[in-house]
mmCIF file of C-alpha atoms in Angstrom:
data_model
loop_
_atom_site.group_PDB
_atom_site.id
_atom_site.type_symbol
_atom_site.label_atom_id
_atom_site.label_comp_id
_atom_site.label_asym_id
_atom_site.label_seq_id
_atom_site.Cartn_x
_atom_site.Cartn_y
_atom_site.Cartn_z
ATOM 1 C CA THR E 1 -14.399 -9.325 12.665
ATOM 2 C CA ASN E 2 -17.021 -8.054 10.249
ATOM 3 C CA GLU E 3 -18.720 -5.302 12.268
ATOM 4 C CA GLY E 4 -17.621 -1.723 12.791
ATOM 5 C CA ILE E 5 -14.247 -0.281 11.923
ATOM 6 C CA ILE E 6 -10.927 -1.816 12.926
ATOM 7 C CA LYS E 7 -8.057 0.560 13.729
ATOM 8 C CA MET E 8 -4.464 -0.662 13.989
ATOM 9 C CA GLN E 9 -1.643 1.746 14.761
ATOM 10 C CA VAL E 10 2.063 0.945 14.664
ATOM 11 C CA ASP E 11 4.457 3.311 16.455
ATOM 12 C CA GLN E 12 6.715 5.056 13.948
ATOM 13 C CA GLY E 13 4.817 3.210 11.198
ATOM 14 C CA GLY E 14 1.283 4.211 10.425
ATOM 15 C CA THR E 15 -2.424 3.695 10.937
ATOM 16 C CA LEU E 16 -4.711 1.196 9.227
ATOM 17 C CA PHE E 17 -8.500 1.411 9.151
ATOM 18 C CA ALA E 18 -10.462 -1.552 7.787
ATOM 19 C CA SER E 19 -13.995 -2.893 7.864
ATOM 20 C CA ALA E 20 -12.706 -6.466 8.244
ATOM 21 C CA LEU E 21 -9.336 -8.229 8.252
ATOM 22 C CA ASP E 22 -7.596 -11.514 8.817
ATOM 23 C CA VAL E 23 -3.904 -12.257 9.223
ATOM 24 C CA ASP E 24 -1.967 -15.441 8.500
ATOM 25 C CA LEU E 25 0.859 -15.220 11.041
ATOM 26 C CA THR E 26 2.834 -18.002 9.338
ATOM 27 C CA THR E 27 3.026 -16.213 5.967
ATOM 28 C CA GLY E 28 2.731 -12.567 7.038
ATOM 29 C CA VAL E 29 -0.253 -11.990 4.734
ATOM 30 C CA LEU E 30 -2.956 -9.555 5.839
ATOM 31 C CA ASN E 31 -6.262 -9.770 3.931
ATOM 32 C CA MET E 32 -8.870 -7.028 4.110
ATOM 33 C CA PRO E 33 -11.953 -8.152 2.162
ATOM 34 C CA GLN E 34 -13.693 -4.776 2.378
ATOM 35 C CA ARG E 35 -12.922 -1.054 2.214
ATOM 36 C CA GLY E 36 -10.132 0.558 4.197
ATOM 37 C CA SER E 37 -7.202 2.966 4.332
ATOM 38 C CA ILE E 38 -3.594 3.170 5.476
ATOM 39 C CA THR E 39 -1.672 6.337 6.375
ATOM 40 C CA THR E 40 2.022 6.409 7.246
ATOM 41 C CA ILE E 41 3.398 8.422 10.158
ATOM 42 C CA ASN E 42 6.339 10.737 9.538
ATOM 43 C CA GLU E 43 7.571 14.039 10.975
ATOM 44 C CA ASP E 44 8.261 15.258 7.430
ATOM 45 C CA PRO E 45 4.901 16.047 5.778
ATOM 46 C CA GLU E 46 6.427 15.292 2.350
ATOM 47 C CA GLN E 47 7.050 11.696 3.444
ATOM 48 C CA ILE E 48 3.510 10.991 4.690
ATOM 49 C CA ALA E 49 1.732 8.607 2.325
ATOM 50 C CA ALA E 50 -1.810 7.258 2.249
ATOM 51 C CA VAL E 51 -3.772 4.662 0.301
ATOM 52 C CA ARG E 52 -7.536 4.053 0.242
ATOM 53 C CA TRP E 53 -9.571 1.297 -1.406
ATOM 54 C CA THR E 54 -13.242 0.339 -1.631
ATOM 55 C CA ASN E 55 -13.293 -3.412 -2.394
ATOM 56 C CA LYS E 56 -10.409 -5.382 -0.896
ATOM 57 C CA ALA E 57 -6.707 -5.308 -0.143
ATOM 58 C CA GLN E 58 -3.898 -7.728 0.589
ATOM 59 C CA ILE E 59 -0.586 -6.845 2.205
ATOM 60 C CA ALA E 60 2.297 -9.306 2.517
ATOM 61 C CA PHE E 61 4.871 -8.486 5.168
ATOM 62 C CA ALA E 62 8.433 -9.742 4.996
ATOM 63 C CA LEU E 63 9.479 -12.423 7.464
ATOM 64 C CA ASP E 64 12.756 -12.417 9.391
ATOM 65 C CA GLU E 65 15.186 -15.354 9.611
ATOM 66 C CA GLN E 66 13.117 -16.925 12.408
ATOM 67 C CA GLY E 67 9.881 -16.625 10.406
ATOM 68 C CA ALA E 68 8.470 -13.722 12.430
ATOM 69 C CA ILE E 69 6.576 -10.930 10.690
ATOM 70 C CA THR E 70 8.542 -7.704 10.227
ATOM 71 C CA GLN E 71 7.258 -4.174 9.545
ATOM 72 C CA ARG E 72 8.687 -4.306 6.003
ATOM 73 C CA LEU E 73 6.402 -5.044 3.056
ATOM 74 C CA ARG E 74 7.088 -7.386 0.144
ATOM 75 C CA HIS E 75 3.788 -6.967 -1.705
ATOM 76 C CA ALA E 76 0.588 -4.920 -1.536
ATOM 77 C CA ARG E 77 -2.562 -5.005 -3.667
ATOM 78 C CA PHE E 78 -5.530 -2.639 -3.381
ATOM 79 C CA GLU E 79 -8.734 -3.086 -5.384
ATOM 80 C CA GLY E 80 -11.790 -0.961 -6.065
ATOM 81 C CA ALA E 81 -11.371 2.788 -6.561
ATOM 82 C CA ALA E 82 -7.861 2.558 -5.106
ATOM 83 C CA ILE E 83 -6.058 5.869 -4.563
ATOM 84 C CA ALA E 84 -2.531 6.422 -3.241
ATOM 85 C CA GLU E 85 -1.222 9.880 -2.275
ATOM 86 C CA GLN E 86 2.058 11.404 -1.132
ATOM 87 C CA ALA E 87 3.396 14.980 -1.131
ATOM 88 C CA GLY E 88 0.450 16.302 -3.139
ATOM 89 C CA ASN E 89 0.910 13.664 -5.848
ATOM 90 C CA SER E 90 -1.589 10.861 -6.400
ATOM 91 C CA ILE E 91 -2.317 7.746 -8.416
ATOM 92 C CA GLY E 92 -5.585 5.913 -8.789
ATOM 93 C CA ALA E 93 -6.926 2.853 -10.589
ATOM 94 C CA ARG E 94 -9.312 -0.025 -10.097
ATOM 95 C CA VAL E 95 -6.288 -2.068 -8.968
ATOM 96 C CA ILE E 96 -2.976 -0.844 -7.528
ATOM 97 C CA ASP E 97 -0.416 -3.658 -7.224
ATOM 98 C CA ALA E 98 2.999 -2.963 -5.668
ATOM 99 C CA THR E 99 5.998 -5.264 -5.323
ATOM 100 C CA LEU E 100 8.697 -4.271 -2.850
ATOM 101 C CA ASP E 101 12.154 -5.510 -1.891
ATOM 102 C CA PRO E 102 12.242 -5.512 1.927
ATOM 103 C CA THR E 103 16.048 -5.792 1.924
ATOM 104 C CA LEU E 104 16.390 -2.298 0.417
ATOM 105 C CA PRO E 105 16.058 0.958 2.390
ATOM 106 C CA PRO E 106 12.364 1.916 2.749
ATOM 107 C CA ALA E 107 12.642 4.883 0.355
ATOM 108 C CA SER E 108 14.022 2.573 -2.382
ATOM 109 C CA ALA E 109 12.046 -0.614 -1.637
ATOM 110 C CA LEU E 110 9.364 -0.221 -4.341
ATOM 111 C CA THR E 111 10.433 -2.332 -7.337
ATOM 112 C CA THR E 112 7.253 -2.568 -9.461
ATOM 113 C CA LEU E 113 4.012 -0.609 -9.480
ATOM 114 C CA ALA E 114 1.171 -1.859 -11.678
ATOM 115 C CA LEU E 115 -2.016 0.162 -12.140
ATOM 116 C CA THR E 116 -4.931 -1.561 -13.856
ATOM 117 C CA GLU E 117 -8.123 -0.166 -15.374
ATOM 118 C CA GLY E 118 -8.844 3.532 -15.298
ATOM 119 C CA VAL E 119 -5.406 4.825 -14.390
ATOM 120 C CA ILE E 120 -5.048 8.443 -13.364
ATOM 121 C CA ALA E 121 -1.823 9.885 -12.024
ATOM 122 C CA SER E 122 -1.174 13.449 -10.958
ATOM 123 C CA ALA E 123 2.309 14.720 -10.142
ATOM 124 C CA GLU E 124 3.442 18.318 -9.857
ATOM 125 C CA LYS E 125 0.295 19.562 -11.635
ATOM 126 C CA GLN E 126 0.791 17.158 -14.554
ATOM 127 C CA THR E 127 -1.832 14.480 -15.214
ATOM 128 C CA LEU E 128 -1.563 11.104 -16.937
ATOM 129 C CA THR E 129 -4.579 8.939 -17.756
ATOM 130 C CA GLY E 130 -4.851 5.527 -19.372
ATOM 131 C CA ARG E 131 -6.130 1.988 -19.047
ATOM 132 C CA ASP E 132 -3.085 0.165 -17.613
ATOM 133 C CA LEU E 133 0.353 1.296 -16.478
ATOM 134 C CA THR E 134 3.315 -0.680 -15.113
ATOM 135 C CA ILE E 135 6.418 1.030 -13.748
ATOM 136 C CA ASP E 136 9.610 -0.843 -12.866
ATOM 137 C CA PHE E 137 11.855 0.998 -10.395
ATOM 138 C CA VAL E 138 15.623 0.669 -10.130
ATOM 139 C CA PRO E 139 17.019 1.359 -6.630
ATOM 140 C CA ASP E 140 19.609 4.080 -6.084
#
């Protein structure tokens, strides 16, 4: 749909708001060609995370052995004044690109985070700015 705001909520997962979206159920890829936001749900306020974007986003969910979409992510890309926040820390860039390993525990699933054009990161009152930044994560 291209009119109004779409709201999707997943129990124990989070809430997505988007202006438009389409899903390929065979690949698990969700495309949002316009602005939107995602907020996770968690009883611990430190674990609540949010991401907002103004241009477009693509999220690729992992598939199970039968080819069904799971709640686990394998890739996410947010474009256009993209900002991600958690526990008072934030990152922003024109493009935020995240690669995840859905076989790892959720807290360790992020394997690569690439920020492109106009990077700003703020953590524990420290700020980092730059053009591009790529971080490779090693799971515990």
